[in-house]
CSV table of C-alpha atoms in Angstrom, one decimal:
chain,number,residue,atom,x,y,z
A,1,GLY,CA,153.0,12.1,-3.7
A,2,ASN,CA,152.8,8.7,-5.8
A,3,MET,CA,150.5,10.3,-8.2
A,4,LEU,CA,153.3,13.1,-8.8
A,5,LEU,CA,155.8,10.3,-9.4
A,6,GLN,CA,153.5,8.5,-11.6
A,7,ARG,CA,153.0,11.7,-13.7
A,8,THR,CA,156.9,12.0,-14.2
A,9,VAL,CA,156.7,8.6,-16.0
A,10,ALA,CA,153.6,9.8,-18.1
A,11,HIS,CA,154.8,12.8,-19.3
A,12,PRO,CA,157.8,11.5,-21.2
A,13,LEU,CA,155.3,8.7,-22.5
A,14,ARG,CA,153.1,11.4,-23.9
A,15,GLU,CA,156.3,12.9,-25.7
A,16,ILE,CA,156.9,9.5,-27.1
A,17,LEU,CA,153.3,9.4,-28.6
A,18,LYS,CA,153.6,13.0,-29.9
A,19,ASP,CA,156.9,12.1,-31.8
A,20,LEU,CA,154.9,8.9,-33.2
A,21,GLY,CA,152.1,11.0,-34.6
A,22,ASN,CA,149.8,10.1,-31.9
A,23,ASP,CA,149.6,13.3,-29.9
A,24,LEU,CA,147.2,12.8,-26.9
A,25,GLU,CA,146.5,16.5,-26.6
A,26,VAL,CA,144.4,16.5,-30.0
A,27,GLY,CA,143.8,12.8,-30.0
A,28,GLN,CA,140.0,13.0,-29.8
A,29,ASP,CA,139.8,15.7,-32.5
A,30,VAL,CA,142.0,13.5,-35.0
A,31,HIS,CA,139.8,10.5,-34.3
A,32,LYS,CA,136.8,12.4,-34.7
A,33,ARG,CA,138.0,13.6,-38.2
A,34,ARG,CA,139.2,10.2,-39.3
A,35,LEU,CA,135.7,8.5,-39.0
A,36,THR,CA,134.9,9.8,-42.5
A,37,ASP,CA,137.7,7.5,-43.9
A,38,PRO,CA,136.0,4.7,-45.6
A,39,ARG,CA,138.9,2.3,-45.1
A,40,ILE,CA,139.1,2.5,-41.3
A,41,SER,CA,137.3,0.5,-38.7
A,42,THR,CA,137.1,1.4,-34.9
A,43,VAL,CA,137.9,-0.9,-32.2
A,44,ASP,CA,137.1,-0.4,-28.7
A,45,PHE,CA,138.0,-2.7,-25.4
A,46,SER,CA,135.9,-3.6,-22.3
A,47,ASN,CA,137.5,-2.8,-18.8
A,48,ALA,CA,140.7,-1.7,-20.6
A,49,SER,CA,142.9,-0.6,-18.0
A,50,ASP,CA,142.1,-4.0,-16.1
A,51,SER,CA,143.2,-5.7,-19.2
A,52,ASN,CA,146.6,-4.2,-19.2
A,53,LEU,CA,148.4,-6.9,-17.6
A,54,LEU,CA,151.9,-6.3,-15.8
A,55,SER,CA,153.7,-9.2,-17.2
A,56,VAL,CA,152.8,-8.0,-20.8
A,57,VAL,CA,153.7,-4.4,-20.3
A,58,VAL,CA,157.0,-5.6,-18.6
A,59,SER,CA,157.7,-7.9,-21.6
A,60,GLN,CA,157.0,-5.1,-24.2
A,61,PHE,CA,158.5,-1.9,-22.6
A,62,PRO,CA,162.1,-1.1,-22.2
A,63,GLY,CA,163.6,-2.1,-18.8
A,64,ASN,CA,164.5,1.4,-17.6
A,65,VAL,CA,160.5,2.2,-18.4
A,66,SER,CA,159.1,-0.9,-16.8
A,67,SER,CA,161.1,-0.7,-13.9
A,68,LEU,CA,159.9,2.9,-13.1
A,69,LEU,CA,156.1,1.6,-13.8
A,70,LYS,CA,156.6,-1.2,-11.5
A,71,ARG,CA,158.2,1.2,-8.9
A,72,TYR,CA,155.2,3.6,-8.9
A,73,ARG,CA,152.2,1.4,-9.3
A,74,ASP,CA,150.1,0.2,-6.6
A,75,PRO,CA,151.6,-3.3,-5.9
A,76,MET,CA,148.6,-4.6,-3.8
A,77,VAL,CA,145.0,-3.6,-2.9
A,78,LEU,CA,142.9,-4.0,0.1
A,79,VAL,CA,139.7,-5.8,-0.5
A,80,ASN,CA,137.6,-6.2,2.5
A,81,GLU,CA,140.5,-7.4,5.0
A,82,ASP,CA,142.6,-9.1,2.4
A,83,TYR,CA,145.4,-7.8,0.6
A,84,VAL,CA,145.3,-8.7,-3.0
A,85,LEU,CA,148.2,-8.8,-5.5
A,86,PRO,CA,146.7,-7.5,-8.9
A,87,HIS,CA,148.0,-9.0,-12.3
A,88,LYS,CA,147.2,-5.5,-14.0
A,89,LEU,CA,149.6,-3.0,-14.3
A,90,SER,CA,147.4,-0.2,-12.8
A,91,SER,CA,143.7,1.0,-12.6
A,92,MET,CA,142.4,4.2,-14.1
A,93,GLY,CA,143.1,6.8,-11.6
A,94,CYS,CA,146.8,5.6,-11.7
A,95,GLY,CA,148.9,8.7,-13.1
A,96,PHE,CA,150.2,6.6,-16.0
A,97,THR,CA,147.4,4.1,-16.9
A,98,PHE,CA,146.1,6.1,-20.0
A,99,GLU,CA,149.6,6.8,-21.5
A,100,VAL,CA,150.8,3.3,-21.0
A,101,MET,CA,147.4,1.7,-22.3
A,102,THR,CA,147.7,4.1,-25.4
A,103,LEU,CA,151.3,3.3,-26.1
A,104,LEU,CA,150.7,-0.7,-25.8
A,105,LEU,CA,147.9,-0.7,-28.3
A,106,LEU,CA,149.7,1.7,-30.6
A,107,SER,CA,152.6,-0.6,-30.8
A,108,VAL,CA,150.5,-3.6,-31.6
A,109,ALA,CA,148.3,-1.7,-34.2
A,110,ARG,CA,151.2,0.0,-36.0
A,111,VAL,CA,152.9,-3.4,-36.7
A,112,LEU,CA,149.6,-4.1,-38.7
A,113,ASP,CA,148.8,-0.6,-39.8
A,114,PRO,CA,151.6,2.2,-39.8
A,115,SER,CA,148.7,4.8,-39.9
A,116,ALA,CA,146.7,3.5,-36.9
A,117,THR,CA,146.0,6.0,-34.1
A,118,VAL,CA,144.8,5.3,-30.5
A,119,TYR,CA,143.3,7.2,-27.8
A,120,GLY,CA,143.2,5.4,-24.5
A,121,ASP,CA,141.4,2.3,-25.7
A,122,ASP,CA,139.9,3.8,-28.8
A,123,VAL,CA,141.8,2.4,-31.7
A,124,ILE,CA,141.3,3.4,-35.5
A,125,ILE,CA,143.0,0.9,-37.6
A,126,ASP,CA,142.8,-0.1,-41.3
A,127,SER,CA,139.8,-2.5,-42.0
A,128,SER,CA,141.9,-5.1,-43.7
A,129,VAL,CA,143.8,-5.9,-40.6
A,130,ALA,CA,141.3,-5.0,-37.7
A,131,ARG,CA,140.3,-8.4,-37.2
A,132,GLN,CA,143.8,-9.6,-36.8
A,133,PHE,CA,144.3,-6.7,-34.3
A,134,THR,CA,141.6,-8.0,-32.2
A,135,LYS,CA,142.8,-11.5,-32.3
A,136,VAL,CA,146.3,-10.4,-31.2
A,137,MET,CA,144.8,-8.4,-28.4
A,138,GLY,CA,142.8,-11.2,-27.4
A,139,ASP,CA,145.7,-13.5,-27.2
A,140,ILE,CA,147.1,-10.9,-24.4
A,141,MET,CA,143.8,-10.9,-22.5
A,142,TRP,CA,142.1,-7.8,-24.1
A,143,LYS,CA,138.3,-8.1,-24.3
A,144,VAL,CA,136.9,-6.5,-27.4
A,145,ASN,CA,133.7,-4.2,-26.7
A,146,ASP,CA,131.5,-5.5,-29.5
A,147,LYS,CA,129.0,-2.9,-28.8
A,148,LYS,CA,131.4,-0.1,-29.5
A,149,THR,CA,133.5,-1.9,-32.1
A,150,PHE,CA,132.7,-1.4,-35.8
A,151,ILE,CA,134.7,-3.4,-38.4
A,152,ASP,CA,133.8,-2.9,-42.2
A,153,SER,CA,130.8,-1.1,-41.0
A,154,PRO,CA,129.1,2.0,-42.5
A,155,PHE,CA,128.9,3.1,-38.8
A,156,ARG,CA,131.8,4.2,-36.8
A,157,GLU,CA,132.4,5.6,-33.3
A,158,SER,CA,135.3,6.8,-31.5
A,159,CYS,CA,136.0,9.2,-28.8
A,160,GLY,CA,132.4,10.0,-28.4
A,161,ALA,CA,131.7,10.9,-32.0
A,162,PHE,CA,129.5,8.9,-34.3
A,163,TYR,CA,129.4,8.7,-38.1
A,164,HIS,CA,127.6,6.9,-40.7
A,165,ARG,CA,128.6,6.5,-44.3
A,166,GLU,CA,125.1,7.4,-45.7
A,167,TYR,CA,124.3,10.3,-43.1
A,168,GLY,CA,127.6,11.8,-42.0
A,169,TYR,CA,128.1,12.8,-38.3
A,170,ILE,CA,125.4,11.8,-36.0
A,171,THR,CA,124.5,13.5,-32.7
A,172,CYS,CA,124.0,10.6,-30.4
A,173,PHE,CA,123.3,10.2,-26.5
A,174,ASP,CA,122.6,7.7,-23.9
A,175,PHE,CA,119.2,8.1,-22.4
A,176,HIS,CA,118.4,6.6,-18.9
A,177,TRP,CA,115.2,6.6,-16.8
A,178,CYS,CA,114.8,9.9,-15.3
A,179,GLU,CA,114.6,9.8,-11.5
A,180,ASN,CA,114.4,13.5,-10.5
A,181,ILE,CA,113.9,16.8,-12.1
A,182,ASN,CA,117.7,17.2,-12.8
A,183,ASP,CA,117.5,13.8,-14.8
A,184,ALA,CA,114.5,15.3,-16.8
A,185,MET,CA,116.3,18.4,-17.6
A,186,ILE,CA,119.4,16.5,-18.7
A,187,ALA,CA,117.2,14.2,-21.0
A,188,VAL,CA,115.2,17.4,-22.4
A,189,ASN,CA,118.6,19.1,-23.4
A,190,LYS,CA,120.0,15.9,-25.1
A,191,LEU,CA,116.9,15.9,-27.1
A,192,LYS,CA,117.0,19.5,-28.1
A,193,ILE,CA,120.7,19.0,-29.2
A,194,ILE,CA,119.5,16.0,-31.2
A,195,SER,CA,116.6,17.9,-32.9
A,196,ASP,CA,119.0,21.0,-33.6
A,197,SER,CA,121.6,18.7,-35.4
A,198,ASN,CA,121.5,18.5,-39.3
A,199,ILE,CA,120.5,14.9,-39.5
A,200,PRO,CA,116.8,14.2,-40.2
């Protein structure tokens, strides 16, 4: 029941994002296409949903929206035998976390770059303001994921797509030590996809 109530808040937020030209239904594809633009940088955050502080959201969102977010979030969590009051708005798994996170990041990014786009915690922003954007986000407790953030770089990554200025799109996967036959089959399939790609 709580998830359904959370989604009643998320749906209008999705419509607002769509009206702002940041449609989450096609956001991943938009980000993959935007990687080819040499003027952009890609920014990603570590533990993004945990960084979305309730106090920041309440101060930045209209009162009628933040009151619904506060009403439908989980106000406490049970850790061992103790109840803890979290400072974050909500975790992933909450019905509105993704939309709220996207909207908060987009609102900050658009102040600096009116063409910025955001999908979850994946941000594409003009390189000339990317460092300023990361500093502002750091000021409100968001931690940049340096392994997945590429500012003024020939290489860019967003929404699982990889692009290098000299090579174009790159097929790329994480590889982990194979513990069983299923792991081995997954690794071989990844290698096959890479070998069939058009990048030498």
